[in-house]
mmCIF file of C-alpha atoms and ligand atoms in Angstrom:
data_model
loop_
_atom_site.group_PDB
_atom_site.id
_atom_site.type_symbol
_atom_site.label_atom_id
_atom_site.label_comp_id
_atom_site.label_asym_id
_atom_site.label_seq_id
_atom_site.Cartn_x
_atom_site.Cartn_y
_atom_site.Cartn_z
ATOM 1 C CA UNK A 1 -11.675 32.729 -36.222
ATOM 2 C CA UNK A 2 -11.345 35.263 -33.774
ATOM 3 C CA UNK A 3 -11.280 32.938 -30.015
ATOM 4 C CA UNK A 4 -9.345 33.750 -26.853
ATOM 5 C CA UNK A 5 -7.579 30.663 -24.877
ATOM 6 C CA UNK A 6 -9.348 31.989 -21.950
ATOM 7 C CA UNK A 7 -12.876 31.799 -23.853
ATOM 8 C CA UNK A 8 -11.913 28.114 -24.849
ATOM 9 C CA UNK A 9 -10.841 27.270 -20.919
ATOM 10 C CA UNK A 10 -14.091 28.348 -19.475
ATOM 11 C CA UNK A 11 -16.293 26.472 -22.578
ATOM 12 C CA UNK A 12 -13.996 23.582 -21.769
ATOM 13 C CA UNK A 13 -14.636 23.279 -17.922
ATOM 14 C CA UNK A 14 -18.594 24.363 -18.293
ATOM 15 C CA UNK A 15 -18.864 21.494 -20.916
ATOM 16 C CA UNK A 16 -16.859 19.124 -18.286
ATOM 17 C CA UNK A 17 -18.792 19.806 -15.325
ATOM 18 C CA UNK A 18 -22.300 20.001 -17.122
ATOM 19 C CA UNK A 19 -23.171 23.150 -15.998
ATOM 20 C CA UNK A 20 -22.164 26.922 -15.584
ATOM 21 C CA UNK A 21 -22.542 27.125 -11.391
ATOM 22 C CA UNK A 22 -19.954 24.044 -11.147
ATOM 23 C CA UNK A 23 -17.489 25.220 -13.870
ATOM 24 C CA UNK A 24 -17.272 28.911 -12.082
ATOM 25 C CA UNK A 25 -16.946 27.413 -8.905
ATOM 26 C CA UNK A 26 -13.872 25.692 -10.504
ATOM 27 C CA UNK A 27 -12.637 28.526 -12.540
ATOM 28 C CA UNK A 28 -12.771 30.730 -9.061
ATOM 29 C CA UNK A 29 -15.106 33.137 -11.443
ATOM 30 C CA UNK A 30 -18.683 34.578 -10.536
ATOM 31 C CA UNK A 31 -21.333 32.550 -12.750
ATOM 32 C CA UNK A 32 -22.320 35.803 -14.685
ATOM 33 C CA UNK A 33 -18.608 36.298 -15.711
ATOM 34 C CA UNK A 34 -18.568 32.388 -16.995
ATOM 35 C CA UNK A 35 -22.025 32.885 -18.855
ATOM 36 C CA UNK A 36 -20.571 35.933 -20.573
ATOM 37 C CA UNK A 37 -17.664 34.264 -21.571
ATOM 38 C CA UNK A 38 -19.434 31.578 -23.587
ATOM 39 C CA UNK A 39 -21.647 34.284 -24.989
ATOM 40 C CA UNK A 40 -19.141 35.835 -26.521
ATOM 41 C CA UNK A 41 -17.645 32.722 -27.386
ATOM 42 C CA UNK A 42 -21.126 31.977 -29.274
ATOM 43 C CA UNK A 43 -20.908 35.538 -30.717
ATOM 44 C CA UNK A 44 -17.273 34.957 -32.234
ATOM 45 C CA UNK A 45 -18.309 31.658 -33.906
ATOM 46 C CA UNK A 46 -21.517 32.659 -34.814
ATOM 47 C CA UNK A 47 -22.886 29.251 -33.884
ATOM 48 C CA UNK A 48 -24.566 27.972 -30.081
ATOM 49 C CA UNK A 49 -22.442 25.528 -28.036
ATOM 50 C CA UNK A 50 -25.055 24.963 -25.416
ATOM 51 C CA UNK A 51 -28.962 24.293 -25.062
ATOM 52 C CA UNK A 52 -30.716 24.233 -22.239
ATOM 53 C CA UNK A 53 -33.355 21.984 -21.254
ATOM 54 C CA UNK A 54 -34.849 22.030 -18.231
ATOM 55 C CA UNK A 55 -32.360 22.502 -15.780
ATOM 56 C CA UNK A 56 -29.784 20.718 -17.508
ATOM 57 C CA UNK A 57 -27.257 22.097 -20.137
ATOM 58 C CA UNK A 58 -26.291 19.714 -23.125
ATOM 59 C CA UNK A 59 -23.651 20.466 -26.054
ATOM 60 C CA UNK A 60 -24.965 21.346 -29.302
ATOM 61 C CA UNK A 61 -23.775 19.322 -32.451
ATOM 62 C CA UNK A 62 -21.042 22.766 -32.804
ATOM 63 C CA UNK A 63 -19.999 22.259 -29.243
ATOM 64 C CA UNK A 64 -19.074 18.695 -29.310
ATOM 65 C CA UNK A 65 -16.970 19.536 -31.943
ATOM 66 C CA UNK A 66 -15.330 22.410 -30.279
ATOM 67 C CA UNK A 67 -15.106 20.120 -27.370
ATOM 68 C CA UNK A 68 -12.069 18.052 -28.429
ATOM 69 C CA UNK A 69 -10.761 20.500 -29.734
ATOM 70 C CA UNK A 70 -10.453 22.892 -26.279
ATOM 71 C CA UNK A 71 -9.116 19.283 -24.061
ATOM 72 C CA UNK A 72 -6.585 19.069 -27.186
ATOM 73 C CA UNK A 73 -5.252 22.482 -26.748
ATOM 74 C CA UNK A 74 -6.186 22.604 -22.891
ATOM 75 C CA UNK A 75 -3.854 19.444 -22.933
ATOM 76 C CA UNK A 76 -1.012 21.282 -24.951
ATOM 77 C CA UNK A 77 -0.573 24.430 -22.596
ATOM 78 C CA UNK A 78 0.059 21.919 -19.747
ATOM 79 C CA UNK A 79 2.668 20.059 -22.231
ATOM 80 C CA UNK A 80 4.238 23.472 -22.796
ATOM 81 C CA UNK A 81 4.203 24.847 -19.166
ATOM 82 C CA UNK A 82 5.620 21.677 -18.127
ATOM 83 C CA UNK A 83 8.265 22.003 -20.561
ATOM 84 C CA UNK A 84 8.962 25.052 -19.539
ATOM 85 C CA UNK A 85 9.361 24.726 -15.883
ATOM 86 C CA UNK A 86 11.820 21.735 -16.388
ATOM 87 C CA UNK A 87 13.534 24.903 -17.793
ATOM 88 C CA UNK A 88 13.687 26.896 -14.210
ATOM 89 C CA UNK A 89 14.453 23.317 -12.830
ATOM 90 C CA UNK A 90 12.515 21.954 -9.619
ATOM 91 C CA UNK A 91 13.257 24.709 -7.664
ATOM 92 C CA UNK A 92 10.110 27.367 -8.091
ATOM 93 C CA UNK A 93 8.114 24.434 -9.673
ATOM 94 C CA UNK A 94 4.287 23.593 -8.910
ATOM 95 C CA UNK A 95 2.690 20.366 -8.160
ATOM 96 C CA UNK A 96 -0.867 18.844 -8.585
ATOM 97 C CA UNK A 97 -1.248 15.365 -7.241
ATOM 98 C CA UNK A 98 -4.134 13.484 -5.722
ATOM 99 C CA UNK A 99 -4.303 11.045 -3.071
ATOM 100 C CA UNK A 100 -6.509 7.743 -2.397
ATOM 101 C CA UNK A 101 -8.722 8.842 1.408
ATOM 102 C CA UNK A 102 -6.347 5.732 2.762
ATOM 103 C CA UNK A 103 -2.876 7.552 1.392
ATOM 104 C CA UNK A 104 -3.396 11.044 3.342
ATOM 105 C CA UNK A 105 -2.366 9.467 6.430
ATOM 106 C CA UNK A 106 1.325 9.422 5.228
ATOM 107 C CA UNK A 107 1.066 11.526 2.073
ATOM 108 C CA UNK A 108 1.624 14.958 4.304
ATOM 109 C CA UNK A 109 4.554 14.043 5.274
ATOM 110 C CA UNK A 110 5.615 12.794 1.991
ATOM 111 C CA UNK A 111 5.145 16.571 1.054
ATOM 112 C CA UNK A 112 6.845 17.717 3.808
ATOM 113 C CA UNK A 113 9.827 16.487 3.266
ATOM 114 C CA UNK A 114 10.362 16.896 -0.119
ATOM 115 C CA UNK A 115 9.115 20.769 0.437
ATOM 116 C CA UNK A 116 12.248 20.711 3.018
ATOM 117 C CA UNK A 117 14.728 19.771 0.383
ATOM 118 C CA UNK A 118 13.065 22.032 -2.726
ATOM 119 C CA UNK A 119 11.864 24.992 -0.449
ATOM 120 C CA UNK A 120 10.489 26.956 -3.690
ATOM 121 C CA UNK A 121 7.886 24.324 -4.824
ATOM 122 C CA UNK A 122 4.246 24.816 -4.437
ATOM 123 C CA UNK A 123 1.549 22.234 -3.708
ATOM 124 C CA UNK A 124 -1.987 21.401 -4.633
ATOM 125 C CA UNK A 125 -3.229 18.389 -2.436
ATOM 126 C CA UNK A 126 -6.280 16.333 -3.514
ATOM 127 C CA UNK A 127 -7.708 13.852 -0.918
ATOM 128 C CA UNK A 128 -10.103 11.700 -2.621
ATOM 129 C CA UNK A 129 -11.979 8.082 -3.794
ATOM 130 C CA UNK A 130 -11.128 5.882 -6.444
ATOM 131 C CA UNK A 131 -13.273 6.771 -8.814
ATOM 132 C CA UNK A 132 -12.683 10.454 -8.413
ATOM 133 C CA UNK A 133 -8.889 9.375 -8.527
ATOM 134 C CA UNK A 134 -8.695 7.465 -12.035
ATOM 135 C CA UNK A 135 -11.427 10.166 -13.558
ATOM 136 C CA UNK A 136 -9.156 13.094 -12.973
ATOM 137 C CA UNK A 137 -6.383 11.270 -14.453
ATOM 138 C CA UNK A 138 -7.983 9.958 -17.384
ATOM 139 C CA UNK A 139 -8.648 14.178 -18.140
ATOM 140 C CA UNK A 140 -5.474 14.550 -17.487
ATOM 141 C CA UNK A 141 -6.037 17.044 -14.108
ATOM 142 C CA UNK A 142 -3.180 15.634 -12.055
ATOM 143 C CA UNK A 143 0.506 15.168 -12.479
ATOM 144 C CA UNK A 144 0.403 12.419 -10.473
ATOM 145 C CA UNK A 145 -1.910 10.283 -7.892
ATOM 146 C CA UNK A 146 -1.181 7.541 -5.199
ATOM 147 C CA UNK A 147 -3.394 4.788 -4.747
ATOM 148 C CA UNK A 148 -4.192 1.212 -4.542
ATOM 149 C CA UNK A 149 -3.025 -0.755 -8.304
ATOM 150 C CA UNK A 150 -5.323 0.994 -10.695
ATOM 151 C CA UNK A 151 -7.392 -1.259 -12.537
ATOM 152 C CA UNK A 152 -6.570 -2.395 -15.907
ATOM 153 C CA UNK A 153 -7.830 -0.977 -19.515
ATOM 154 C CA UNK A 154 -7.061 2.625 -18.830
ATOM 155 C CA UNK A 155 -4.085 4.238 -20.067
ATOM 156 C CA UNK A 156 -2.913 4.719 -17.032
ATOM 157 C CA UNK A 157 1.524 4.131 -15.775
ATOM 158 C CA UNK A 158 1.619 2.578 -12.407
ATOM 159 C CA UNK A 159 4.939 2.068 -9.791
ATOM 160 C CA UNK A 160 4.840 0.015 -7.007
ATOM 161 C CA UNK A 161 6.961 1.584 -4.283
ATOM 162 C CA UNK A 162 5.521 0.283 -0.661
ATOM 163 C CA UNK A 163 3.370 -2.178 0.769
ATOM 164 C CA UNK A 164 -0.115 -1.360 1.925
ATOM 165 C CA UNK A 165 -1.328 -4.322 4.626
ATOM 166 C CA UNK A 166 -4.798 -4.546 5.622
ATOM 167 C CA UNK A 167 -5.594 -5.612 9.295
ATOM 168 C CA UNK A 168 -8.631 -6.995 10.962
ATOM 169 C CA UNK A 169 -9.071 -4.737 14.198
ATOM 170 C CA UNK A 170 -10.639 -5.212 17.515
ATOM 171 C CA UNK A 171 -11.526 -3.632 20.501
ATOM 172 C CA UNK A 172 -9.294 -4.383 23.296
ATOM 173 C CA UNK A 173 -11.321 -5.997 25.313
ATOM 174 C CA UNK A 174 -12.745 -8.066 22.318
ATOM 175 C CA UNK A 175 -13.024 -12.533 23.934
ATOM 176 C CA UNK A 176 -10.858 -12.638 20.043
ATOM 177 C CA UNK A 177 -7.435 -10.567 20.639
ATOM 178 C CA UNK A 178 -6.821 -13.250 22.863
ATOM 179 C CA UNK A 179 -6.959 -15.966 20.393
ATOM 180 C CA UNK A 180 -4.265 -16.778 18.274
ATOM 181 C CA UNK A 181 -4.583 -18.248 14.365
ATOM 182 C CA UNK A 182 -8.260 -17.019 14.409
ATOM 183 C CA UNK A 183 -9.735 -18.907 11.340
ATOM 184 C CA UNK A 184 -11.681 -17.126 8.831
ATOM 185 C CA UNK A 185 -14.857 -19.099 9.830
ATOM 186 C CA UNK A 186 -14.964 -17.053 13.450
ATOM 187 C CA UNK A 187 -15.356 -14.324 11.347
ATOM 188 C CA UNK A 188 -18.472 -14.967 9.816
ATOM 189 C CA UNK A 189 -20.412 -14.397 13.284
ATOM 190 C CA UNK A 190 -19.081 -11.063 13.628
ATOM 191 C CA UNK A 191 -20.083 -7.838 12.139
ATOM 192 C CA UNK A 192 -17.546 -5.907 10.282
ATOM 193 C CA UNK A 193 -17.712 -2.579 10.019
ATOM 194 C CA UNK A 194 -16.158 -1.279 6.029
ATOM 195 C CA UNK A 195 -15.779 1.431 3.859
ATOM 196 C CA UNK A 196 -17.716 2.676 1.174
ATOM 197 C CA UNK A 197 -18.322 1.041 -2.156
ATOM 198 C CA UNK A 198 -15.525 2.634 -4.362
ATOM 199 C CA UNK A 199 -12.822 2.781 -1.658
ATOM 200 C CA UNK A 200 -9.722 0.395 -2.294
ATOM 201 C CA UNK A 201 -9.765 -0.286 0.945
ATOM 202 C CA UNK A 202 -13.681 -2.049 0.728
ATOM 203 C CA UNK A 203 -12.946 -3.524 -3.165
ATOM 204 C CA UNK A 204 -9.696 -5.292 -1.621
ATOM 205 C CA UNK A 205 -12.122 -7.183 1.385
ATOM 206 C CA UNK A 206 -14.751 -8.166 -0.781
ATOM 207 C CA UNK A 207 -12.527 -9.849 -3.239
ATOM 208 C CA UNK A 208 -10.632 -11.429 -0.071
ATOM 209 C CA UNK A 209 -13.458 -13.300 0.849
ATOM 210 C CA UNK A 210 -15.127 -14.132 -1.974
ATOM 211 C CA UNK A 211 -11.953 -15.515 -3.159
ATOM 212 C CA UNK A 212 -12.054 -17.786 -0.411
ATOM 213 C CA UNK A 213 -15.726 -18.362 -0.925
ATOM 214 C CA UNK A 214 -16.521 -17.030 2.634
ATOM 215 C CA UNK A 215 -20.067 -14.899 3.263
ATOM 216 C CA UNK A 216 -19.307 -12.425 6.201
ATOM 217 C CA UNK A 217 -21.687 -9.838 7.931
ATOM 218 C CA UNK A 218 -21.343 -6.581 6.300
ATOM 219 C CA UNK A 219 -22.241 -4.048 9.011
ATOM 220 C CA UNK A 220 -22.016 -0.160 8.883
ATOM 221 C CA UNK A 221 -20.558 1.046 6.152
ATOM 222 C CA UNK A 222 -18.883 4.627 6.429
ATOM 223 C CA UNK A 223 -16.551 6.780 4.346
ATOM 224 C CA UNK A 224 -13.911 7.573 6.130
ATOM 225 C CA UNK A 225 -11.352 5.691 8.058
ATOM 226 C CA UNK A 226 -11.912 8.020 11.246
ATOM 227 C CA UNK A 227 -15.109 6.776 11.151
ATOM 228 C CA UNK A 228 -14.653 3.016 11.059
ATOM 229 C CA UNK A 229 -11.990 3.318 13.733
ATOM 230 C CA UNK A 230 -14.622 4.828 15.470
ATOM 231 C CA UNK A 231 -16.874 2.550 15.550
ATOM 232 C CA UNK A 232 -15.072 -0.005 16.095
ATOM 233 C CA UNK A 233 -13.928 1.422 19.377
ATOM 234 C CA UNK A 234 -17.173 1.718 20.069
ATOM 235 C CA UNK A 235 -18.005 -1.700 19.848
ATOM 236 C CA UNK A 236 -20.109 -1.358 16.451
ATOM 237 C CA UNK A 237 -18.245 -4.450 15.256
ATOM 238 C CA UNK A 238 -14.609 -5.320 14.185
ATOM 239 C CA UNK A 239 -13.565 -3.548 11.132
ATOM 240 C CA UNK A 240 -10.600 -3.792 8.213
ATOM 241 C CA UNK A 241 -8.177 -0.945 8.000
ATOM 242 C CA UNK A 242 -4.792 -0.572 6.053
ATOM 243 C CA UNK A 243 -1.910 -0.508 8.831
ATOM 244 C CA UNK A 244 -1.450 3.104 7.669
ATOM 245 C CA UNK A 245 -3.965 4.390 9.412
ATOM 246 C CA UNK A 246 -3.882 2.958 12.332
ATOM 247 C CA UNK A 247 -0.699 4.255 14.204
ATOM 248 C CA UNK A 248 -2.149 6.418 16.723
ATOM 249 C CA UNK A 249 -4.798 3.575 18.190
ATOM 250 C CA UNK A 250 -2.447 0.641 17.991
ATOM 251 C CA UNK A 251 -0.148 2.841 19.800
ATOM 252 C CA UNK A 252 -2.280 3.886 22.565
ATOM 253 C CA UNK A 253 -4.058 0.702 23.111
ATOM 254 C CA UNK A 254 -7.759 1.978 21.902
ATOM 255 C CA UNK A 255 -7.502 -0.711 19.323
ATOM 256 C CA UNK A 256 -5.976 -4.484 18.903
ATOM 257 C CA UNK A 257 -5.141 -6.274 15.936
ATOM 258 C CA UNK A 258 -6.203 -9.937 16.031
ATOM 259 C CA UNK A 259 -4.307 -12.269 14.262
ATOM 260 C CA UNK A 260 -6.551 -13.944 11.613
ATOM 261 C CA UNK A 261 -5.909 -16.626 9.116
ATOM 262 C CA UNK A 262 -4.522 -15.520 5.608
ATOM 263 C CA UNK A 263 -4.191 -11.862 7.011
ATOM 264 C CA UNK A 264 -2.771 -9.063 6.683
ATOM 265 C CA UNK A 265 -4.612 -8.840 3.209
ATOM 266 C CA UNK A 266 -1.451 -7.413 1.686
ATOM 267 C CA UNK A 267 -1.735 -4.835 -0.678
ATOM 268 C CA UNK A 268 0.684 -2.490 -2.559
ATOM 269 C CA UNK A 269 0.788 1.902 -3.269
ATOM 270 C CA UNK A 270 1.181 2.815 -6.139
ATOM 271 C CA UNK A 271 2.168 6.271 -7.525
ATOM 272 C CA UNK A 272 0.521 6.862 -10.921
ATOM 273 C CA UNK A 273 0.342 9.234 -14.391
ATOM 274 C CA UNK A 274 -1.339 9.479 -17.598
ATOM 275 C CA UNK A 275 0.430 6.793 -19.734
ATOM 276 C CA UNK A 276 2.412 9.216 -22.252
ATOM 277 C CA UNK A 277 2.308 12.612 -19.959
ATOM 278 C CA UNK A 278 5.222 14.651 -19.605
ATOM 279 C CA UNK A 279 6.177 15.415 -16.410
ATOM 280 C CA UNK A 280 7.601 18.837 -15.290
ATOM 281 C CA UNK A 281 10.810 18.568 -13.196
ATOM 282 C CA UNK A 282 9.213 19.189 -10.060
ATOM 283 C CA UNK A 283 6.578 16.073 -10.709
ATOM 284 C CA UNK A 284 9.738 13.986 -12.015
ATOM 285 C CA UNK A 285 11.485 14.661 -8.619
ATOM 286 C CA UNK A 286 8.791 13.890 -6.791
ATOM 287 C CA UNK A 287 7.928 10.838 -8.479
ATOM 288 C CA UNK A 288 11.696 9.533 -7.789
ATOM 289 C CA UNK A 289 11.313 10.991 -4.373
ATOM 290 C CA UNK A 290 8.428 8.813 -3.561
ATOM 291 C CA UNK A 291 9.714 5.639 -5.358
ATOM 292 C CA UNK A 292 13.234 5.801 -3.728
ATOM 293 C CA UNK A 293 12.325 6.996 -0.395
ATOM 294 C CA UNK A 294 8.356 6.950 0.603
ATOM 295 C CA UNK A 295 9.296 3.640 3.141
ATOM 296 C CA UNK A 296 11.433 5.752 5.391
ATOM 297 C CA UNK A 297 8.816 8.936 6.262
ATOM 298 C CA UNK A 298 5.687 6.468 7.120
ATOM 299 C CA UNK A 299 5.526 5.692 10.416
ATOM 300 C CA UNK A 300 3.764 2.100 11.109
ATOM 301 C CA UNK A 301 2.254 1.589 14.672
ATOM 302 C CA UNK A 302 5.128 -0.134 17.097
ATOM 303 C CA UNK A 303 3.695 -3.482 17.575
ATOM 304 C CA UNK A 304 3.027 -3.814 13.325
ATOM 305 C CA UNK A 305 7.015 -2.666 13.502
ATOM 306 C CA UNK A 306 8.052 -5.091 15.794
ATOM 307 C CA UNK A 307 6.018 -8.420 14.495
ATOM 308 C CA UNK A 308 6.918 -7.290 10.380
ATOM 309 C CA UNK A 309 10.639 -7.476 11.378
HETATM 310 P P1 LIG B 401 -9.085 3.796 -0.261
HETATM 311 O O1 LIG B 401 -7.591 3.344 -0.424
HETATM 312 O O2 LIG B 401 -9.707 4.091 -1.584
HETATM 313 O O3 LIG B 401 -9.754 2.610 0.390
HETATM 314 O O4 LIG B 401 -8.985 4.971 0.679
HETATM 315 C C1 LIG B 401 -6.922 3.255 -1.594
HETATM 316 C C2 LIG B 401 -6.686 1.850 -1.998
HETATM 317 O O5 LIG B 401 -6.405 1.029 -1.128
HETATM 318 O O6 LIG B 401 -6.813 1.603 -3.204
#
């Protein structure tokens, strides 16, 4: 069987992604040059791996087969590069990690520093949701990802290494920041402004309150954190934010946290792999990096510092 590795890559990410345009876009390749390479893939075999109907492209009975096969040997080249870059050590190393939307606001700096003390190593930073988060490491894309606890009944390794508490926030002016020991009750008048279905962040409040068997007001919803801050400033409603991303408004007074009944909702990071992966020397630094040290390069707003102590 006469097949390049490079063929098998490109069948492998056009089957993936479902279609040519999205694979080439991946592959940094012009859509003609990914068509040709499954051509000649085709050609080689002497069987088709795709039909096309409609729009859509689906695997034939030959290229489901092929399929595992290209993630199985996809799968080994990473096992072997990794292997061989714990060889050169950490110092001229690469790493791939992805990030939960909520984790970005310290996860730069996180980077930073360890870039300061292994000056060689190369990054590849992925800012994304949930679901994006566990998908890409169920395929095996990432070395490693930080996020909220990952859900159970994926083969997934999970470390705890800081806590992530979630605030209810406030306009200053707001008759509430000058209440203290708010029940929950007072919150069910209000609106509350949340993140999108599939953030952490939003799975985390609705379990709070339904937990506690309390119905309250759902009111924009909006997928980023920027944007519930926002709104909140603007007076859209109160909203629920992890303390990490809230430094700068705390800070300057654009926001207030109001002190509320069985919060902060407290919440851990986690850093994250494939259960069984094996990590180059550059992720295996990191990885210790982050669990021994993460704490210290976070900055939490002053007045969270000062009441936490
Ligand atoms: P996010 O945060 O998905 O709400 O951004 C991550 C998490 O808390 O799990």
């Amino acid at each position: 069987m006469h097949v390049t590795l490079r063929q098998l890559a490109v069948f492998e990410a056009v089957a993936r992604n479902g279609s040519f345009t999205r694979a080439a876009e991946e592959l940094h390749l012009s859509q003609p040059a990914v068509s040709m390479q499954v051509k000649q893939l085709e050609e080689n075999l002497g069987l088709p791996l795709f039909e096309q109907m409609g729009k859509k492209i689906y695997l034939t009975e030959a290229g489901r087969e092929l399929e595992s096969y290209a993630v199985r040997v996809s799968q080994l080249l990473d096992e072997a590069e990794a292997v061989l870059e714990e060889m050169k050590g950490v110092k001229r190393g690469s790493l791939n990690i992805s990030v939960a939307t909520t984790a970005n606001y310290f996860a730069t700096r996180l980077l930073a520093a360890f870039s300061q003390r292994n000056e060689g190593v190369t990054f590849s930073l992925d800012v994304t949701n949930r679901e994006t988060l566990i998908r890409q490491l169920e395929n095996n894309e990432r070395d490693l990802v930080i996020m909220g606890k990952p859900p159970d009944g994926h083969d997934l390794d999970a470390e705890s290494f800081m806590d992530n508490p979630l605030v209810v926030v406030a306009p200053p002016e707001h008759p509430l920041t000058r209440k203290k020991g708010i029940p929950l009750s007072a919150l069910a008048g209000e609106r509350i402004v949340v993140r999108e279905a599939g953030s952490g962040t939003r799975i985390a409040i609705e379990r709070f309150f339904a937990e506690r068997g309390i119905e309250f007001a759902m009111g924009m919803e909006m997928s980023s954190n920027e944007a519930i801050k926002q709104a909140v400033e603007a007076g859209l409603g109160l909203g629920i934010a992890s303390i990490h991303t809230l430094e700068l408004e705390l800070d300057c007074g654009r926001l207030a946290i109001l002190d509320v009944e069985d919060f902060p909702i407290l919440r851990h990071w986690y850093i994250v792999q494939r259960r069984g992966k094996r990590l180059s020397a550059t992720a295996q630094a990191f990885k210790d990096f982050v669990l021994a040290e993460a704490p210290r390069f976070v900055r939490l707003p002053e007045q969270y510092r000062q009441s936490s102590r």
